[in-house]
Amino acid sequence: MKEKVNFSSILEKIRDTINSPSSKNEKLRGICELLRDSIPYYNWVGFYILDETGKYLVLGPFVGEKTEHVKIPVGKGICGQAAEKKETFVVQDVSKETNYLSCSPEVRSEIVVPIFKNGEIVGELDIDSHTVSVFTGKDRKFLEDISQMVSELL
Ligand code: SME
Protein backbone atom coordinates (compact mmCIF):
# COMPACT_ATOMS: atom_id res chain seq x y z
CA MET A 1 0.00 0.00 0.00
CA LYS A 2 1.08 3.54 -0.74
CA GLU A 3 1.94 5.47 2.43
CA LYS A 4 0.33 8.84 2.97
CA VAL A 5 2.72 11.62 2.00
CA ASN A 6 2.74 14.93 3.86
CA PHE A 7 3.17 17.14 0.79
CA SER A 8 2.78 20.45 2.66
CA SER A 9 5.56 19.68 5.14
CA ILE A 10 7.89 18.76 2.23
CA LEU A 11 7.00 22.07 0.51
CA GLU A 12 8.05 23.94 3.68
CA LYS A 13 11.40 22.15 3.67
CA ILE A 14 11.87 23.03 0.00
CA ARG A 15 11.16 26.69 0.79
CA ASP A 16 13.87 26.49 3.51
CA THR A 17 16.31 24.93 1.02
CA ILE A 18 15.64 27.70 -1.53
CA ASN A 19 16.20 30.36 1.15
CA SER A 20 19.41 28.74 2.45
CA PRO A 21 22.78 30.34 1.68
CA SER A 22 23.97 27.45 -0.58
CA SER A 23 24.77 27.73 -4.28
CA LYS A 24 22.06 27.28 -6.93
CA ASN A 25 23.22 23.76 -7.82
CA GLU A 26 23.50 22.73 -4.15
CA LYS A 27 19.92 23.89 -3.62
CA LEU A 28 18.66 22.00 -6.69
CA ARG A 29 20.49 18.87 -5.57
CA GLY A 30 19.12 19.32 -2.04
CA ILE A 31 15.58 19.46 -3.45
CA CYS A 32 16.21 16.24 -5.43
CA GLU A 33 17.48 14.49 -2.27
CA LEU A 34 14.59 15.74 -0.17
CA LEU A 35 12.04 14.47 -2.70
CA ARG A 36 13.72 11.09 -3.17
CA ASP A 37 14.15 10.61 0.61
CA SER A 38 10.62 11.75 1.56
CA ILE A 39 8.55 9.95 -1.07
CA PRO A 40 9.21 6.20 -1.41
CA TYR A 41 7.92 5.91 -4.98
CA TYR A 42 10.13 8.77 -6.31
CA ASN A 43 13.09 6.64 -7.41
CA TRP A 44 14.92 9.06 -9.72
CA VAL A 45 14.60 12.83 -9.33
CA GLY A 46 16.39 15.37 -11.47
CA PHE A 47 16.36 18.75 -13.17
CA TYR A 48 16.87 19.39 -16.87
CA ILE A 49 17.80 22.92 -17.90
CA LEU A 50 17.00 24.37 -21.34
CA ASP A 51 20.26 25.43 -23.01
CA GLU A 52 20.84 28.86 -24.56
CA THR A 53 19.80 27.67 -28.05
CA GLY A 54 16.40 26.60 -26.66
CA LYS A 55 16.78 23.32 -28.58
CA TYR A 56 18.21 20.99 -25.93
CA LEU A 57 17.51 20.04 -22.35
CA VAL A 58 20.73 19.53 -20.41
CA LEU A 59 20.82 17.33 -17.30
CA GLY A 60 21.37 19.33 -14.12
CA PRO A 61 21.47 18.13 -10.50
CA PHE A 62 19.82 14.71 -9.98
CA VAL A 63 19.70 11.74 -7.63
CA GLY A 64 19.30 8.11 -8.70
CA GLU A 65 20.89 5.91 -11.32
CA LYS A 66 23.23 7.53 -13.82
CA THR A 67 21.52 8.22 -17.14
CA GLU A 68 22.93 8.43 -20.66
CA HIS A 69 20.29 11.08 -21.45
CA VAL A 70 22.34 14.12 -20.49
CA LYS A 71 21.30 16.24 -23.51
CA ILE A 72 17.77 15.70 -24.86
CA PRO A 73 16.50 17.46 -28.01
CA VAL A 74 13.21 19.34 -27.51
CA GLY A 75 10.48 17.03 -28.87
CA LYS A 76 12.31 13.78 -27.99
CA GLY A 77 11.26 11.51 -25.14
CA ILE A 78 8.85 12.49 -22.39
CA CYS A 79 11.13 15.35 -21.34
CA GLY A 80 11.40 16.74 -24.85
CA GLN A 81 7.65 16.49 -25.44
CA ALA A 82 6.87 18.32 -22.18
CA ALA A 83 9.24 21.10 -23.26
CA GLU A 84 7.74 21.30 -26.74
CA LYS A 85 4.13 21.36 -25.52
CA LYS A 86 5.01 23.49 -22.46
CA GLU A 87 2.88 21.27 -20.26
CA THR A 88 3.17 18.61 -17.58
CA PHE A 89 3.46 15.06 -18.93
CA VAL A 90 2.35 12.11 -16.79
CA VAL A 91 3.09 8.65 -18.18
CA GLN A 92 1.47 5.95 -16.06
CA ASP A 93 3.07 3.06 -17.99
CA VAL A 94 6.27 3.87 -19.88
CA SER A 95 6.13 0.53 -21.75
CA LYS A 96 3.12 1.87 -23.68
CA GLU A 97 4.89 5.10 -24.73
CA THR A 98 6.61 5.17 -28.13
CA ASN A 99 8.40 8.54 -27.79
CA TYR A 100 10.25 7.54 -24.61
CA LEU A 101 13.95 7.50 -23.65
CA SER A 102 14.69 4.72 -21.17
CA CYS A 103 16.95 5.59 -18.28
CA SER A 104 16.69 2.21 -16.52
CA PRO A 105 14.65 -0.95 -17.21
CA GLU A 106 13.25 -0.69 -13.67
CA VAL A 107 11.37 2.53 -14.44
CA ARG A 108 7.61 1.99 -14.90
CA SER A 109 6.11 5.49 -14.73
CA GLU A 110 7.27 9.08 -15.11
CA ILE A 111 6.13 12.67 -14.55
CA VAL A 112 7.81 15.70 -16.12
CA VAL A 113 6.88 19.22 -15.00
CA PRO A 114 8.09 22.30 -16.91
CA ILE A 115 9.63 25.22 -15.02
CA PHE A 116 8.60 28.61 -16.40
CA LYS A 117 10.18 32.03 -16.03
CA ASN A 118 8.34 35.04 -17.45
CA GLY A 119 6.09 32.68 -19.38
CA GLU A 120 8.98 30.84 -21.09
CA ILE A 121 10.25 27.34 -20.31
CA VAL A 122 13.66 27.40 -18.60
CA GLY A 123 13.86 23.82 -17.35
CA GLU A 124 12.01 20.80 -16.04
CA LEU A 125 11.62 18.64 -12.98
CA ASP A 126 11.63 14.94 -13.91
CA ILE A 127 10.58 12.08 -11.61
CA ASP A 128 10.83 8.36 -12.44
CA SER A 129 9.12 5.64 -10.41
CA HIS A 130 9.63 1.88 -10.29
CA THR A 131 5.88 1.55 -9.64
CA VAL A 132 3.37 1.59 -12.50
CA SER A 133 0.43 4.10 -12.43
CA VAL A 134 1.66 5.69 -9.22
CA PHE A 135 1.33 9.44 -9.88
CA THR A 136 -1.92 11.16 -8.88
CA GLY A 137 -3.25 14.69 -9.26
CA LYS A 138 -1.73 15.40 -5.84
CA ASP A 139 1.77 14.63 -7.12
CA ARG A 140 1.13 16.79 -10.14
CA LYS A 141 -0.06 19.79 -8.09
CA PHE A 142 2.79 19.32 -5.59
CA LEU A 143 5.46 19.16 -8.33
CA GLU A 144 3.94 22.12 -10.20
CA ASP A 145 4.14 24.11 -6.93
CA ILE A 146 7.80 23.14 -6.58
CA SER A 147 8.52 24.13 -10.18
CA GLN A 148 7.07 27.58 -9.49
CA MET A 149 9.22 27.92 -6.37
CA VAL A 150 12.38 26.74 -8.19
CA SER A 151 11.79 29.20 -11.05
CA GLU A 152 13.42 31.98 -9.02
CA LEU A 153 16.68 29.97 -8.94
CA LEU A 154 16.95 29.60 -12.72
N1 SME B 1 12.67 9.11 -19.62
C1 SME B 1 13.01 10.42 -20.05
C2 SME B 1 14.51 10.60 -20.17
C3 SME B 1 15.15 11.06 -18.94
S1 SME B 1 15.50 9.80 -17.87
O1 SME B 1 14.22 9.27 -17.36
C4 SME B 1 16.32 10.37 -16.56
C5 SME B 1 12.34 10.77 -21.38
O2 SME B 1 11.73 9.91 -22.00
O3 SME B 1 12.45 11.92 -21.79
Coordinates of N, CA and C and ligand atoms in Angstrom, one line a residue:
M1 N 0.8 -1.2 0.0 CA 0.0 0.0 0.0 C 0.9 1.3 0.0
K2 N 0.4 2.3 -0.7 CA 1.1 3.5 -0.7 C 0.9 4.3 0.6
E3 N 2.1 4.7 1.2 CA 1.9 5.5 2.4 C 1.4 6.9 2.1
K4 N 0.8 7.5 3.1 CA 0.3 8.8 3.0 C 1.5 9.8 3.0
V5 N 1.6 10.7 2.1 CA 2.7 11.6 2.0 C 2.3 13.0 2.5
N6 N 3.1 13.6 3.4 CA 2.7 14.9 3.9 C 3.4 16.0 2.9
F7 N 2.6 16.3 1.8 CA 3.2 17.1 0.8 C 3.5 18.5 1.3
S8 N 2.6 19.1 2.2 CA 2.8 20.4 2.7 C 4.0 20.6 3.5
S9 N 4.3 19.6 4.3 CA 5.6 19.7 5.1 C 6.8 19.6 4.2
I10 N 6.7 18.8 3.2 CA 7.9 18.8 2.2 C 8.1 20.1 1.5
L11 N 6.9 20.7 1.2 CA 7.0 22.1 0.5 C 7.7 23.1 1.4
E12 N 7.4 23.0 2.7 CA 8.1 23.9 3.7 C 9.6 23.7 3.7
K13 N 10.0 22.4 3.7 CA 11.4 22.2 3.7 C 12.1 22.6 2.4
I14 N 11.3 22.6 1.3 CA 11.9 23.0 0.0 C 12.0 24.5 0.0
R15 N 11.1 25.2 0.6 CA 11.2 26.7 0.8 C 12.4 27.0 1.6
D16 N 12.7 26.3 2.7 CA 13.9 26.5 3.5 C 15.1 26.3 2.7
T17 N 15.1 25.2 1.9 CA 16.3 24.9 1.0 C 16.6 26.1 0.1
I18 N 15.5 26.6 -0.6 CA 15.6 27.7 -1.5 C 16.2 28.9 -0.8
N19 N 15.8 29.2 0.4 CA 16.2 30.4 1.1 C 17.6 30.2 1.8
S20 N 18.1 29.0 1.8 CA 19.4 28.7 2.5 C 20.5 29.4 1.7
P21 N 21.7 29.6 2.3 CA 22.8 30.3 1.7 C 23.6 29.5 0.7
S22 N 23.2 28.3 0.3 CA 24.0 27.5 -0.6 C 23.9 28.0 -2.0
S23 N 24.8 27.4 -2.9 CA 24.8 27.7 -4.3 C 23.5 27.2 -5.0
K24 N 23.2 27.7 -6.2 CA 22.1 27.3 -6.9 C 22.1 25.7 -7.1
N25 N 23.2 25.2 -7.5 CA 23.2 23.8 -7.8 C 23.1 22.9 -6.5
E26 N 23.7 23.4 -5.4 CA 23.5 22.7 -4.1 C 22.0 22.7 -3.7
K27 N 21.3 23.8 -4.0 CA 19.9 23.9 -3.6 C 19.1 22.9 -4.5
L28 N 19.4 22.9 -5.8 CA 18.7 22.0 -6.7 C 18.9 20.5 -6.3
R29 N 20.2 20.2 -6.0 CA 20.5 18.9 -5.6 C 19.8 18.5 -4.3
G30 N 19.8 19.5 -3.3 CA 19.1 19.3 -2.0 C 17.6 19.0 -2.2
I31 N 17.0 19.7 -3.2 CA 15.6 19.5 -3.4 C 15.4 18.0 -4.0
C32 N 16.3 17.6 -4.9 CA 16.2 16.2 -5.4 C 16.3 15.2 -4.3
E33 N 17.3 15.4 -3.4 CA 17.5 14.5 -2.3 C 16.3 14.4 -1.4
L34 N 15.7 15.6 -1.0 CA 14.6 15.7 -0.2 C 13.4 15.0 -0.8
L35 N 13.2 15.1 -2.1 CA 12.0 14.5 -2.7 C 12.3 13.0 -2.7
R36 N 13.4 12.5 -3.1 CA 13.7 11.1 -3.2 C 13.6 10.5 -1.8
D37 N 14.1 11.2 -0.7 CA 14.1 10.6 0.6 C 12.8 10.7 1.3
S38 N 11.9 11.6 0.9 CA 10.6 11.7 1.6 C 9.5 10.9 0.9
I39 N 9.7 10.6 -0.4 CA 8.6 10.0 -1.1 C 9.1 8.6 -1.6
P40 N 8.6 7.5 -1.1 CA 9.2 6.2 -1.4 C 9.1 5.8 -2.9
Y41 N 8.1 6.3 -3.6 CA 7.9 5.9 -5.0 C 8.6 6.9 -5.9
Y42 N 9.3 7.9 -5.4 CA 10.1 8.8 -6.3 C 11.5 8.2 -6.4
N43 N 11.8 7.4 -7.4 CA 13.1 6.6 -7.4 C 14.2 7.4 -8.1
W44 N 13.9 8.2 -9.1 CA 14.9 9.1 -9.7 C 14.3 10.5 -9.8
V45 N 15.1 11.4 -9.4 CA 14.6 12.8 -9.3 C 15.7 13.7 -9.9
G46 N 15.4 14.5 -10.9 CA 16.4 15.4 -11.5 C 15.8 16.6 -12.2
F47 N 16.7 17.5 -12.4 CA 16.4 18.7 -13.2 C 17.0 18.7 -14.5
Y48 N 16.3 19.1 -15.6 CA 16.9 19.4 -16.9 C 16.7 20.9 -17.1
I49 N 17.8 21.5 -17.7 CA 17.8 22.9 -17.9 C 17.9 23.2 -19.4
L50 N 17.0 24.1 -19.9 CA 17.0 24.4 -21.3 C 18.3 25.2 -21.7
D51 N 19.0 24.7 -22.7 CA 20.3 25.4 -23.0 C 20.0 26.8 -23.7
E52 N 21.0 27.5 -24.0 CA 20.8 28.9 -24.6 C 20.3 28.9 -26.0
T53 N 20.4 27.7 -26.7 CA 19.8 27.7 -28.1 C 18.3 27.4 -28.0
G54 N 17.8 26.9 -26.8 CA 16.4 26.6 -26.7 C 16.0 25.3 -27.4
K55 N 17.1 24.5 -27.8 CA 16.8 23.3 -28.6 C 17.1 22.0 -27.8
Y56 N 17.8 22.2 -26.7 CA 18.2 21.0 -25.9 C 18.0 21.2 -24.4
L57 N 17.6 20.1 -23.8 CA 17.5 20.0 -22.3 C 18.8 19.4 -21.8
V58 N 19.5 20.0 -20.9 CA 20.7 19.5 -20.4 C 20.5 19.1 -19.0
L59 N 21.0 17.9 -18.6 CA 20.8 17.3 -17.3 C 21.5 18.2 -16.3
G60 N 20.8 18.6 -15.2 CA 21.4 19.3 -14.1 C 21.5 18.4 -12.9
P61 N 21.4 19.0 -11.7 CA 21.5 18.1 -10.5 C 20.4 17.0 -10.5
F62 N 20.8 15.8 -10.1 CA 19.8 14.7 -10.0 C 20.3 13.7 -8.9
V63 N 19.3 12.9 -8.5 CA 19.7 11.7 -7.6 C 19.1 10.5 -8.2
G64 N 19.8 9.4 -8.1 CA 19.3 8.1 -8.7 C 20.3 7.6 -9.7
E65 N 19.9 6.5 -10.4 CA 20.9 5.9 -11.3 C 21.4 6.9 -12.4
K66 N 22.7 6.7 -12.7 CA 23.2 7.5 -13.8 C 22.4 7.3 -15.1
T67 N 22.3 8.4 -15.9 CA 21.5 8.2 -17.1 C 22.4 8.7 -18.3
E68 N 22.2 8.0 -19.5 CA 22.9 8.4 -20.7 C 22.3 9.7 -21.3
H69 N 21.0 10.0 -20.8 CA 20.3 11.1 -21.5 C 20.7 12.4 -20.8
V70 N 21.9 12.9 -21.1 CA 22.3 14.1 -20.5 C 22.0 15.3 -21.4
K71 N 21.6 15.1 -22.6 CA 21.3 16.2 -23.5 C 20.2 15.8 -24.4
I72 N 19.0 16.2 -24.2 CA 17.8 15.7 -24.9 C 17.2 16.8 -25.8
P73 N 17.1 16.5 -27.1 CA 16.5 17.5 -28.0 C 15.0 17.7 -27.7
V74 N 14.6 19.0 -27.7 CA 13.2 19.3 -27.5 C 12.4 18.5 -28.5
G75 N 11.3 17.9 -28.0 CA 10.5 17.0 -28.9 C 10.8 15.6 -28.7
K76 N 12.0 15.2 -28.1 CA 12.3 13.8 -28.0 C 12.1 13.3 -26.6
G77 N 11.5 12.1 -26.5 CA 11.3 11.5 -25.1 C 10.2 12.3 -24.4
I78 N 9.9 11.8 -23.2 CA 8.9 12.5 -22.4 C 9.3 13.9 -22.1
C79 N 10.6 14.0 -21.7 CA 11.1 15.4 -21.3 C 11.0 16.3 -22.5
G80 N 11.4 15.9 -23.7 CA 11.4 16.7 -24.9 C 10.0 17.1 -25.3
Q81 N 9.1 16.2 -25.1 CA 7.6 16.5 -25.4 C 7.1 17.5 -24.5
A82 N 7.4 17.4 -23.2 CA 6.9 18.3 -22.2 C 7.4 19.7 -22.5
A83 N 8.7 19.8 -22.9 CA 9.2 21.1 -23.3 C 8.6 21.7 -24.5
E84 N 8.3 20.8 -25.5 CA 7.7 21.3 -26.7 C 6.3 21.8 -26.5
K85 N 5.5 21.0 -25.7 CA 4.1 21.4 -25.5 C 4.0 22.4 -24.4
K86 N 5.0 22.6 -23.6 CA 5.0 23.5 -22.5 C 3.9 23.1 -21.5
E87 N 3.9 21.7 -21.2 CA 2.9 21.3 -20.3 C 3.4 20.0 -19.5
T88 N 2.8 19.8 -18.4 CA 3.2 18.6 -17.6 C 2.8 17.3 -18.3
F89 N 3.7 16.4 -18.3 CA 3.5 15.1 -18.9 C 3.5 14.0 -17.8
V90 N 2.4 13.2 -17.7 CA 2.3 12.1 -16.8 C 2.2 10.8 -17.6
V91 N 3.2 9.9 -17.5 CA 3.1 8.6 -18.2 C 2.9 7.5 -17.1
Q92 N 1.8 6.9 -17.1 CA 1.5 5.9 -16.1 C 2.1 4.6 -16.3
D93 N 2.4 4.3 -17.7 CA 3.1 3.1 -18.0 C 4.0 3.3 -19.2
V94 N 5.3 3.5 -18.8 CA 6.3 3.9 -19.9 C 6.4 2.8 -21.0
S95 N 6.0 1.6 -20.7 CA 6.1 0.5 -21.8 C 5.1 0.8 -22.9
K96 N 4.1 1.6 -22.6 CA 3.1 1.9 -23.7 C 3.4 3.1 -24.5
E97 N 4.5 3.8 -24.1 CA 4.9 5.1 -24.7 C 5.9 4.9 -25.8
T98 N 5.7 5.4 -27.0 CA 6.6 5.2 -28.1 C 7.7 6.2 -28.1
N99 N 7.4 7.5 -27.8 CA 8.4 8.5 -27.8 C 8.9 8.6 -26.4
Y100 N 9.8 7.7 -26.0 CA 10.3 7.5 -24.6 C 11.7 7.2 -24.6
L101 N 12.5 7.8 -23.8 CA 13.9 7.5 -23.6 C 14.2 6.8 -22.3
S102 N 14.6 5.5 -22.4 CA 14.7 4.7 -21.2 C 16.0 5.1 -20.4
C103 N 15.8 5.2 -19.1 CA 17.0 5.6 -18.3 C 17.4 4.3 -17.5
S104 N 16.4 3.5 -17.2 CA 16.7 2.2 -16.5 C 15.5 1.3 -16.8
P105 N 15.8 0.0 -16.9 CA 14.6 -0.9 -17.2 C 13.7 -1.1 -16.0
E106 N 14.1 -0.6 -14.9 CA 13.3 -0.7 -13.7 C 12.1 0.4 -13.7
V107 N 12.3 1.4 -14.5 CA 11.4 2.5 -14.4 C 10.1 2.1 -15.1
R108 N 8.9 2.4 -14.4 CA 7.6 2.0 -14.9 C 6.7 3.2 -15.2
S109 N 6.9 4.3 -14.5 CA 6.1 5.5 -14.7 C 7.0 6.7 -14.5
E110 N 6.5 7.9 -15.1 CA 7.3 9.1 -15.1 C 6.4 10.3 -15.1
I111 N 6.8 11.4 -14.5 CA 6.1 12.7 -14.5 C 7.2 13.7 -14.8
V112 N 6.9 14.6 -15.8 CA 7.8 15.7 -16.1 C 7.0 17.0 -16.0
V113 N 7.6 17.9 -15.2 CA 6.9 19.2 -15.0 C 7.8 20.4 -15.5
P114 N 7.3 21.2 -16.4 CA 8.1 22.3 -16.9 C 8.3 23.4 -15.8
I115 N 9.4 24.1 -15.9 CA 9.6 25.2 -15.0 C 9.6 26.5 -15.9
F116 N 8.8 27.4 -15.6 CA 8.6 28.6 -16.4 C 9.2 29.8 -15.7
K117 N 9.7 30.7 -16.5 CA 10.2 32.0 -16.0 C 9.7 33.1 -17.0
N118 N 8.9 34.0 -16.6 CA 8.3 35.0 -17.4 C 7.6 34.4 -18.6
G119 N 6.9 33.3 -18.4 CA 6.1 32.7 -19.4 C 6.8 31.8 -20.3
E120 N 8.2 31.7 -20.2 CA 9.0 30.8 -21.1 C 9.5 29.7 -20.3
I121 N 9.6 28.5 -21.0 CA 10.2 27.3 -20.3 C 11.7 27.6 -20.1
V122 N 12.2 27.3 -18.9 CA 13.7 27.4 -18.6 C 14.2 26.1 -18.2
G123 N 13.4 25.1 -17.8 CA 13.9 23.8 -17.4 C 12.7 22.9 -17.0
E124 N 13.0 21.8 -16.4 CA 12.0 20.8 -16.0 C 12.4 20.0 -14.8
L125 N 11.4 19.6 -14.1 CA 11.6 18.6 -13.0 C 11.1 17.3 -13.5
D126 N 12.0 16.3 -13.4 CA 11.6 14.9 -13.9 C 11.7 13.9 -12.8
I127 N 10.6 13.1 -12.6 CA 10.6 12.1 -11.6 C 10.3 10.7 -12.3
D128 N 11.1 9.7 -12.0 CA 10.8 8.4 -12.4 C 10.4 7.5 -11.2
S129 N 9.5 6.6 -11.5 CA 9.1 5.6 -10.4 C 9.2 4.2 -10.9
H130 N 9.6 3.3 -10.0 CA 9.6 1.9 -10.3 C 8.3 1.2 -10.2
T131 N 7.2 2.0 -9.8 CA 5.9 1.5 -9.6 C 5.0 2.1 -10.8
V132 N 4.2 1.2 -11.4 CA 3.4 1.6 -12.5 C 2.2 2.4 -12.0
S133 N 1.7 3.3 -12.8 CA 0.4 4.1 -12.4 C 0.4 4.7 -11.0
V134 N 1.5 5.3 -10.6 CA 1.7 5.7 -9.2 C 1.4 7.2 -9.0
F135 N 1.5 8.0 -10.1 CA 1.3 9.4 -9.9 C -0.1 9.9 -9.9
T136 N -0.5 10.7 -9.0 CA -1.9 11.2 -8.9 C -1.9 12.7 -9.1
G137 N -3.1 13.2 -9.1 CA -3.3 14.7 -9.3 C -2.5 15.4 -8.1
K138 N -2.4 14.8 -7.0 CA -1.7 15.4 -5.8 C -0.2 15.6 -6.1
D139 N 0.4 14.5 -6.7 CA 1.8 14.6 -7.1 C 1.9 15.8 -8.1
R140 N 1.0 15.8 -9.1 CA 1.1 16.8 -10.1 C 1.1 18.2 -9.6
K141 N 0.1 18.5 -8.7 CA -0.1 19.8 -8.1 C 1.2 20.1 -7.2
F142 N 1.6 19.2 -6.5 CA 2.8 19.3 -5.6 C 4.0 19.7 -6.4
L143 N 4.3 18.9 -7.5 CA 5.5 19.2 -8.3 C 5.3 20.5 -9.1
E144 N 4.1 20.8 -9.5 CA 3.9 22.1 -10.2 C 4.2 23.3 -9.2
D145 N 3.8 23.1 -8.0 CA 4.1 24.1 -6.9 C 5.7 24.2 -6.8
I146 N 6.3 23.1 -6.7 CA 7.8 23.1 -6.6 C 8.4 23.8 -7.8
S147 N 8.0 23.5 -9.0 CA 8.5 24.1 -10.2 C 8.4 25.7 -10.1
Q148 N 7.3 26.1 -9.6 CA 7.1 27.6 -9.5 C 8.1 28.2 -8.5
M149 N 8.3 27.4 -7.4 CA 9.2 27.9 -6.4 C 10.7 27.9 -6.9
V150 N 11.0 26.9 -7.7 CA 12.4 26.7 -8.2 C 12.7 27.8 -9.3
S151 N 11.6 28.3 -9.9 CA 11.8 29.2 -11.0 C 12.7 30.4 -10.7
E152 N 12.6 30.8 -9.4 CA 13.4 32.0 -9.0 C 14.9 31.7 -9.0
L153 N 15.3 30.4 -9.0 CA 16.7 30.0 -8.9 C 17.3 29.9 -10.3
L154 N 16.4 29.8 -11.4 CA 16.9 29.6 -12.7 C 17.0 30.9 -13.5
Ligands
SME1 N1 12.7 9.1 -19.6 C1 13.0 10.4 -20.1 C2 14.5 10.6 -20.2 C3 15.2 11.1 -18.9 S1 15.5 9.8 -17.9 O1 14.2 9.3 -17.4 C4 16.3 10.4 -16.6 C5 12.3 10.8 -21.4 O2 11.7 9.9 -22.0 O3 12.4 11.9 -21.8

